[in-house]
CSV table of C-alpha atoms in Angstrom, one decimal:
chain,number,residue,atom,x,y,z
A,21,MET,CA,14.4,36.9,2.1
A,22,LEU,CA,12.3,33.4,2.2
A,23,THR,CA,9.7,34.9,-0.6
A,24,ASP,CA,13.1,35.2,-2.8
A,25,ALA,CA,13.9,31.4,-2.5
A,26,LEU,CA,10.8,30.1,-2.4
A,27,VAL,CA,10.1,32.0,-5.6
A,28,LYS,CA,13.5,30.3,-7.4
A,29,HIS,CA,12.1,27.0,-6.4
A,30,ILE,CA,8.6,27.9,-8.3
A,31,LEU,CA,10.7,28.4,-11.2
A,32,GLY,CA,12.4,25.1,-10.8
A,33,LEU,CA,9.3,23.1,-11.1
A,34,ILE,CA,8.7,24.6,-14.5
A,35,ARG,CA,10.8,21.7,-16.6
A,36,TYR,CA,8.1,19.2,-14.3
A,37,ARG,CA,5.5,20.9,-15.7
A,38,MET,CA,4.1,21.4,-11.9
A,39,THR,CA,3.7,25.9,-12.5
A,40,ASP,CA,3.4,27.5,-15.6
A,41,PRO,CA,5.4,31.3,-16.5
A,42,GLY,CA,2.6,32.9,-17.5
A,43,GLU,CA,0.6,32.0,-13.9
A,44,ILE,CA,3.7,32.4,-11.7
A,45,MET,CA,4.6,36.4,-12.9
A,46,GLU,CA,0.5,36.9,-13.1
A,47,THR,CA,0.4,35.7,-9.7
A,48,LEU,CA,3.2,38.0,-8.3
A,49,GLY,CA,2.0,40.6,-9.6
A,50,GLN,CA,-1.5,40.1,-8.4
A,51,MET,CA,0.7,41.0,-5.2
A,52,LYS,CA,0.9,44.3,-3.0
A,53,SER,CA,3.3,43.7,-0.7
A,54,SER,CA,5.3,41.1,0.5
A,55,SER,CA,3.2,39.6,3.5
A,56,GLU,CA,1.6,36.1,4.2
A,57,GLN,CA,-1.4,36.7,3.7
A,58,ASP,CA,-1.1,39.1,0.5
A,59,TRP,CA,1.2,35.8,-0.4
A,60,ALA,CA,-1.8,33.0,0.8
A,61,THR,CA,-4.5,35.0,-1.3
A,62,ALA,CA,-2.2,35.6,-4.7
A,63,TRP,CA,-1.6,32.2,-5.2
A,64,GLY,CA,-5.0,30.8,-3.7
A,65,ASN,CA,-6.5,32.7,-6.2
A,66,THR,CA,-4.5,30.9,-8.7
A,67,ALA,CA,-5.1,27.9,-7.4
A,68,GLU,CA,-8.8,27.7,-7.2
A,69,LYS,CA,-9.0,29.6,-11.5
A,70,ILE,CA,-6.5,26.5,-12.3
A,71,GLN,CA,-8.5,23.6,-10.1
A,72,THR,CA,-12.0,25.3,-11.8
A,73,ARG,CA,-10.2,24.8,-15.5
A,74,ALA,CA,-9.4,21.5,-14.4
A,75,GLU,CA,-13.1,20.7,-13.5
A,76,GLU,CA,-13.8,21.9,-16.6
A,77,SER,CA,-11.5,19.8,-19.0
A,78,TYR,CA,-12.2,15.9,-17.2
A,79,ALA,CA,-16.5,17.1,-17.4
A,80,ILE,CA,-15.7,17.1,-21.4
A,81,LYS,CA,-13.5,14.4,-21.2
A,82,LYS,CA,-10.4,16.0,-21.5
A,83,MET,CA,-8.2,13.7,-19.0
A,84,VAL,CA,-4.8,14.9,-20.6
A,85,SER,CA,-5.3,18.6,-20.0
A,86,ALA,CA,-7.5,17.5,-17.2
A,87,SER,CA,-4.2,15.9,-15.5
A,88,SER,CA,-2.1,18.8,-16.5
A,89,SER,CA,-4.7,21.0,-14.6
A,90,TYR,CA,-4.7,19.8,-12.0
A,91,LEU,CA,-1.2,18.9,-11.2
A,92,ARG,CA,-0.6,23.0,-11.2
A,93,ALA,CA,-3.2,23.6,-9.2
A,94,ALA,CA,-2.4,21.0,-6.3
A,95,THR,CA,1.7,22.9,-6.5
A,96,TYR,CA,0.0,26.1,-6.4
A,97,TRP,CA,-2.4,25.4,-3.4
A,98,ARG,CA,1.2,24.1,-1.7
A,99,ILE,CA,2.7,27.5,-2.1
A,100,ALA,CA,0.1,28.5,-0.7
A,101,LEU,CA,0.7,27.3,2.7
A,102,MET,CA,4.7,27.9,2.4
A,103,TYR,CA,5.1,30.9,3.8
A,104,PHE,CA,1.6,31.0,5.7
A,105,SER,CA,2.2,30.8,9.7
A,106,ASP,CA,-1.5,31.2,11.0
A,107,LYS,CA,-2.3,27.8,12.2
A,108,GLU,CA,-5.4,29.5,13.0
A,109,ASP,CA,-6.6,30.1,9.5
A,110,GLN,CA,-9.0,27.9,8.4
A,111,ILE,CA,-7.5,27.9,4.8
A,112,VAL,CA,-4.6,26.1,6.1
A,113,LYS,CA,-7.1,22.9,6.6
A,114,LYS,CA,-9.2,24.4,2.7
A,115,TYR,CA,-5.7,24.3,0.9
A,116,SER,CA,-3.9,21.0,2.3
A,117,GLU,CA,-7.4,19.3,1.6
A,118,ASN,CA,-7.3,21.2,-2.1
A,119,SER,CA,-4.1,20.2,-2.7
A,120,VAL,CA,-3.9,16.4,-2.1
A,121,TYR,CA,-7.2,16.5,-3.7
A,122,CYS,CA,-5.8,17.8,-7.2
A,123,TYR,CA,-2.3,15.8,-7.1
A,124,ASP,CA,-4.5,12.3,-6.7
A,125,ARG,CA,-6.8,13.7,-9.1
A,126,TYR,CA,-3.5,14.1,-11.8
A,127,LEU,CA,-2.1,10.8,-11.1
A,128,GLU,CA,-5.2,8.7,-11.2
A,129,LEU,CA,-5.3,10.4,-15.1
A,130,SER,CA,-2.0,11.1,-16.1
A,131,GLY,CA,-0.7,7.4,-15.5
A,132,TYR,CA,2.8,8.8,-13.6
A,133,PRO,CA,3.5,5.9,-11.6
A,134,GLY,CA,2.7,7.1,-8.3
A,135,GLN,CA,0.4,6.1,-5.3
A,136,LYS,CA,-1.3,6.9,-2.1
A,137,ILE,CA,0.2,5.6,1.1
A,138,GLN,CA,-0.2,5.5,4.4
A,139,ILE,CA,2.3,4.2,6.2
A,140,PRO,CA,1.9,2.7,9.9
A,141,TYR,CA,3.4,5.4,12.3
A,142,GLU,CA,2.8,4.7,16.6
A,143,GLU,CA,-1.1,5.3,16.7
A,144,THR,CA,-1.7,6.5,13.4
A,145,TYR,CA,-0.1,7.1,9.6
A,146,LEU,CA,2.4,9.1,7.6
A,147,PRO,CA,1.1,10.1,4.4
A,148,GLY,CA,3.8,9.7,1.7
A,149,TYR,CA,3.2,8.2,-2.1
A,150,PHE,CA,5.5,5.7,-3.6
A,151,TYR,CA,7.1,5.9,-7.3
A,152,ARG,CA,8.1,2.7,-8.7
A,153,SER,CA,10.3,3.2,-11.7
A,154,PRO,CA,8.7,1.3,-15.2
A,155,THR,CA,12.5,1.2,-16.2
A,156,ALA,CA,13.6,-0.3,-12.7
A,157,GLU,CA,14.6,-4.1,-12.8
A,158,GLU,CA,12.9,-7.6,-11.5
A,159,LYS,CA,14.9,-6.4,-8.1
A,160,ALA,CA,16.0,-2.7,-7.8
A,161,PRO,CA,16.8,0.0,-5.4
A,162,ILE,CA,15.1,2.4,-3.2
A,163,LEU,CA,15.4,6.0,-2.1
A,164,ILE,CA,13.4,7.3,0.7
A,165,ILE,CA,13.5,11.7,0.7
A,166,THR,CA,12.3,13.2,3.6
A,167,PRO,CA,11.5,16.9,2.7
A,168,GLY,CA,12.2,20.1,4.4
A,169,ARG,CA,10.3,22.6,6.9
A,170,ASP,CA,8.6,24.6,4.2
A,171,THR,CA,8.2,22.8,0.7
A,172,TRP,CA,5.9,19.4,0.4
A,173,GLY,CA,7.2,16.3,-0.9
A,174,GLU,CA,5.9,16.6,-4.3
A,175,ASP,CA,8.2,19.4,-4.1
A,176,THR,CA,10.7,17.0,-4.0
A,177,ILE,CA,10.0,16.5,-8.0
A,178,TRP,CA,13.3,17.2,-8.9
A,179,VAL,CA,14.9,14.2,-7.1
A,180,TYR,CA,12.5,11.3,-7.3
A,181,ASP,CA,11.7,11.6,-11.6
A,182,ALA,CA,15.3,12.0,-11.7
A,183,ALA,CA,15.0,8.2,-10.0
A,184,LEU,CA,12.6,7.0,-11.4
A,185,GLN,CA,14.6,7.5,-15.1
A,186,ARG,CA,17.1,5.6,-13.7
A,187,GLY,CA,15.5,2.4,-12.2
A,188,ILE,CA,15.3,3.3,-8.8
A,189,HIS,CA,12.0,3.3,-7.2
A,190,CYS,CA,11.1,6.5,-4.5
A,191,ILE,CA,9.4,6.6,-1.4
A,192,VAL,CA,9.2,10.8,-0.4
A,193,ILE,CA,7.1,10.7,3.3
A,194,GLU,CA,5.9,13.5,4.9
A,195,GLY,CA,7.0,13.1,8.6
A,196,PRO,CA,5.7,15.0,11.2
A,197,GLY,CA,5.8,18.9,10.8
A,198,GLN,CA,6.0,19.0,7.1
A,199,GLY,CA,3.2,18.9,4.9
A,200,THR,CA,-0.3,17.5,5.2
A,201,THR,CA,1.2,15.4,8.2
A,202,LEU,CA,1.5,18.5,9.8
A,203,ARG,CA,-1.6,20.2,8.8
A,204,LEU,CA,-4.3,17.9,8.7
A,205,GLN,CA,-2.9,16.0,11.6
A,206,ASN,CA,-1.0,17.9,13.8
A,207,LEU,CA,1.5,16.0,13.8
A,208,LYS,CA,4.4,18.3,15.4
A,209,PHE,CA,8.7,17.8,14.7
A,210,ARG,CA,10.8,15.6,16.7
A,211,PRO,CA,14.5,15.6,16.7
A,212,ASP,CA,15.0,11.1,17.3
A,213,TRP,CA,14.1,11.1,13.4
A,214,GLU,CA,15.1,7.5,13.4
A,215,THR,CA,11.4,7.2,15.0
A,216,VAL,CA,10.0,8.1,11.3
A,217,ILE,CA,12.7,6.6,8.9
A,218,SER,CA,12.7,3.1,10.6
A,219,PRO,CA,8.6,2.4,10.1
A,220,VAL,CA,8.9,3.7,6.5
A,221,VAL,CA,11.7,1.0,5.7
A,222,ASP,CA,10.1,-1.6,7.3
A,223,PHE,CA,7.2,-0.6,5.3
A,224,ALA,CA,9.5,-1.0,2.0
A,225,GLU,CA,10.1,-4.8,3.0
A,226,THR,CA,6.8,-5.3,1.9
A,227,LEU,CA,7.1,-3.6,-1.7
A,228,PRO,CA,7.8,-6.2,-4.3
A,229,GLY,CA,10.4,-5.7,-6.7
A,230,ILE,CA,12.6,-3.9,-3.8
A,231,ASP,CA,16.2,-4.9,-3.2
A,232,MET,CA,16.4,-4.2,0.4
A,233,GLU,CA,20.2,-4.2,-0.1
A,234,ARG,CA,20.5,-1.3,-1.7
A,235,ILE,CA,18.1,1.2,0.0
A,236,ALA,CA,19.3,5.0,0.6
A,237,LEU,CA,18.1,8.1,2.5
A,238,MET,CA,17.9,11.7,1.2
A,239,GLY,CA,16.6,15.1,3.1
A,240,ILE,CA,16.7,18.2,1.4
A,241,SER,CA,16.9,21.6,3.9
A,242,PHE,CA,16.1,20.5,7.1
A,243,GLY,CA,15.5,17.4,6.3
A,244,GLY,CA,19.1,16.9,5.7
A,245,TYR,CA,19.8,17.5,9.0
A,246,LEU,CA,16.8,14.9,10.0
A,247,ILE,CA,18.2,12.2,8.3
A,248,PRO,CA,21.3,11.6,9.6
A,249,ARG,CA,20.2,11.0,13.1
A,250,ALA,CA,17.9,8.4,11.7
A,251,ALA,CA,21.3,6.8,9.4
A,252,ALA,CA,23.4,6.5,13.0
A,253,PHE,CA,20.5,4.2,14.5
A,254,GLU,CA,18.8,2.7,11.7
A,255,LYS,CA,21.7,0.5,10.1
A,256,ARG,CA,19.1,-1.3,7.1
A,257,ILE,CA,20.5,2.3,4.9
A,258,LYS,CA,22.8,1.7,2.3
A,259,VAL,CA,24.1,5.5,1.6
A,260,CYS,CA,22.5,8.6,3.5
A,261,ILE,CA,22.8,12.0,1.4
A,262,ALA,CA,22.2,15.5,3.8
A,263,ASN,CA,21.5,18.4,1.3
A,264,PRO,CA,23.0,19.9,3.4
A,265,GLY,CA,24.5,18.8,6.2
A,266,ASN,CA,24.4,20.1,8.9
A,267,ILE,CA,25.0,19.1,12.7
A,268,SER,CA,23.4,21.3,14.3
A,269,TRP,CA,20.1,23.0,12.6
A,270,GLY,CA,18.7,24.1,16.3
A,271,ILE,CA,22.8,26.2,16.9
A,272,SER,CA,22.4,28.0,13.9
A,273,ILE,CA,18.8,29.0,14.1
A,274,ASN,CA,19.7,30.5,17.6
A,275,LYS,CA,22.3,32.3,16.5
A,276,ALA,CA,20.1,34.3,14.4
A,277,LEU,CA,17.4,34.5,17.0
A,278,LYS,CA,19.8,34.9,20.0
A,279,GLN,CA,21.5,38.4,18.3
A,280,VAL,CA,17.5,39.6,17.4
A,281,LYS,CA,16.0,38.6,20.9
A,282,LYS,CA,18.7,41.8,22.5
A,283,LEU,CA,16.2,44.1,19.9
A,284,PRO,CA,13.2,45.8,21.6
A,285,LYS,CA,10.4,44.0,20.4
A,286,PHE,CA,9.2,47.2,18.6
A,287,LEU,CA,12.9,46.8,16.2
A,288,ARG,CA,12.0,43.1,15.8
A,289,PRO,CA,11.2,42.7,12.1
A,290,THR,CA,7.9,41.4,11.6
A,291,MET,CA,9.9,38.3,9.2
A,292,ILE,CA,11.4,37.4,12.4
A,293,ASP,CA,8.4,37.4,14.4
A,294,ASN,CA,6.2,34.7,11.7
A,295,LEU,CA,9.6,33.2,11.7
A,296,VAL,CA,9.4,32.5,15.9
A,297,LYS,CA,5.3,32.0,15.0
A,298,ASP,CA,6.2,29.3,12.3
A,299,TYR,CA,8.7,27.1,14.5
A,300,ALA,CA,6.1,27.0,17.8
A,301,TRP,CA,3.4,25.6,15.9
A,302,LYS,CA,5.6,23.1,14.0
A,303,HIS,CA,7.8,22.1,16.6
A,304,GLY,CA,4.3,22.7,19.4
A,305,VAL,CA,5.5,25.2,21.5
A,306,GLU,CA,4.4,27.8,22.6
A,307,ASN,CA,5.0,31.0,20.1
A,308,ASN,CA,7.9,32.6,22.6
A,309,ILE,CA,11.2,32.8,21.4
A,310,ASP,CA,12.8,31.7,25.0
A,311,THR,CA,10.5,28.9,24.0
A,312,VAL,CA,11.9,28.2,20.3
A,313,ILE,CA,15.2,28.7,21.1
A,314,SER,CA,14.5,26.0,24.3
A,315,GLU,CA,13.5,24.0,22.2
A,316,LEU,CA,15.5,24.4,19.2
A,317,ASP,CA,18.3,23.1,21.7
A,318,LYS,CA,17.2,19.5,20.9
A,319,TYR,CA,18.0,19.7,17.5
A,320,ASN,CA,21.7,18.6,18.0
A,321,ASN,CA,23.2,15.6,16.1
A,322,SER,CA,27.4,16.8,17.1
A,323,ASN,CA,26.6,13.4,20.0
A,324,ILE,CA,25.4,10.5,17.2
A,325,LEU,CA,28.0,11.8,14.4
A,326,ASP,CA,29.6,8.7,15.4
A,327,LYS,CA,27.2,5.9,15.5
A,328,ILE,CA,26.6,6.4,11.5
A,329,THR,CA,28.2,4.2,9.8
A,330,CYS,CA,27.0,3.8,6.2
A,331,LYS,CA,27.9,6.2,3.4
A,332,VAL,CA,27.3,9.7,3.3
A,333,LEU,CA,27.0,12.2,0.4
A,334,VAL,CA,26.8,15.6,2.2
A,335,MET,CA,25.4,18.4,-0.5
A,336,ASP,CA,26.5,22.0,-0.3
A,337,ALA,CA,26.1,25.5,-2.2
A,338,THR,CA,28.8,28.5,-2.2
A,339,SER,CA,24.7,30.4,-1.7
A,340,GLU,CA,23.6,28.1,1.1
A,341,ILE,CA,21.6,29.4,4.0
A,342,LEU,CA,24.4,28.9,6.6
A,343,PRO,CA,27.3,28.9,4.7
A,344,GLY,CA,30.3,26.9,6.2
A,345,GLU,CA,27.8,24.4,8.0
A,346,ALA,CA,27.7,21.7,5.5
A,347,ILE,CA,31.6,21.2,5.3
A,348,LYS,CA,31.8,21.3,9.4
A,349,PHE,CA,29.4,18.8,9.1
A,350,TYR,CA,31.6,16.3,6.6
A,351,ASN,CA,34.4,17.0,8.8
A,352,ALA,CA,32.7,15.3,11.5
A,353,LEU,CA,31.7,12.6,9.7
A,354,GLN,CA,33.8,9.1,10.6
A,355,CYS,CA,32.5,7.0,7.8
A,356,PRO,CA,32.7,6.7,4.3
A,357,LYS,CA,32.3,9.9,2.9
A,358,ASP,CA,31.6,12.2,0.0
A,359,TYR,CA,31.2,16.3,-0.2
A,360,MET,CA,29.2,18.0,-3.8
A,361,LEU,CA,29.9,21.4,-3.7
A,362,PHE,CA,27.6,23.1,-6.2
A,363,ASP,CA,28.8,26.5,-7.6
A,364,SER,CA,27.9,29.5,-10.1
A,365,GLU,CA,28.9,27.5,-12.4
A,366,THR,CA,26.5,25.3,-12.2
A,367,THR,CA,23.7,27.0,-11.6
A,368,ALA,CA,22.5,26.0,-8.7
A,369,GLN,CA,24.8,27.8,-6.2
A,370,ASN,CA,21.4,28.5,-4.5
A,371,HIS,CA,19.8,26.7,-1.1
A,372,THR,CA,19.3,23.3,-1.7
A,373,GLN,CA,20.1,24.1,-5.5
A,374,MET,CA,16.5,25.4,-6.1
A,375,GLY,CA,16.7,27.5,-9.9
A,376,GLY,CA,19.1,24.9,-10.6
A,377,TYR,CA,16.7,21.2,-10.2
A,378,GLY,CA,18.1,20.1,-13.6
A,379,PRO,CA,22.1,20.0,-13.5
A,380,ALA,CA,21.9,19.2,-9.5
A,381,SER,CA,19.8,16.8,-10.6
A,382,ASP,CA,22.5,14.6,-13.0
A,383,THR,CA,25.0,15.6,-10.6
A,384,LEU,CA,23.5,14.1,-7.9
A,385,PHE,CA,22.1,11.2,-9.5
A,386,ASP,CA,25.4,9.6,-11.4
A,387,TRP,CA,26.6,10.0,-7.7
A,388,ILE,CA,24.3,7.5,-6.5
A,389,GLU,CA,24.5,5.6,-9.9
A,390,ASP,CA,27.3,4.6,-8.5
A,391,ASN,CA,27.3,4.6,-4.9
A,392,LEU,CA,24.1,2.9,-4.9
């Protein structure tokens, strides 16, 4: 279930001080069911409590305590919306704004080397953060990170924090359909992800200290499907990291939707109805299973794989939600490539290494240091 995966993600953030074990257990204990509403209510209550604590610490000039609480509050506001598809509910805007406010306060008070950025994009902008490594050389590589459908940019900390420790700068963006770009700007997913990434590379060129010959692009979950398309057309990318790889996200998801469609509507699991509603919202189409299936058919990279010329790392796990898709993607690539499989011995065998971020980041960055 999605909630099980998210709990693994939430537990994985403890090591980065973004969540706390006691607060997690207390919040889960408040839930009367696994419904979206109960999930959002419980995490929203926790976020509000921790933000209040942050404001109280700030008022008496206890800045270390304030920054710590602001960071956790920001995380809990985001978590409340990760499993919530009712776009008309007022909490979508409120919680999103609260999360941004708290995270920005954390950066302001903590000294963590991140700054908010707005990347020019068509007639608007893409929100994100630029993290400058304090250990970087005068001219250093940069890693551009695209999150997935459900997690937000800040949740990729297991990647960007590890990069900063190794002298690699990072840009973390939320593209159309993701995070605040969806919830505060109403921008929807699009299959031609190169139109999203090229402006980010342009922006990187304006930053001092960036080695434009060493640009890496990484996508996580749905982002792992999106970024190979960008690498096929954006030739300034030196290495592309797909976590996990997937030739056609649309075909993979549509297999399940087409099976469910055969059932009478009253027999369909509520989870599937929520999934269809979530896809419809994030892709900007009618909340209808046939319409969503038609829209997802557009998400197929099979005809552009031969255009990828940079080196690609395909990450995979033995308990991935779409087993076998990453190795199919790896085998289809004609460019220089490597394959990285996480199993139970690594403790990072779940989807995008949820619950095993420590060992996963070590293994990933050993490869990045050798290839970037």
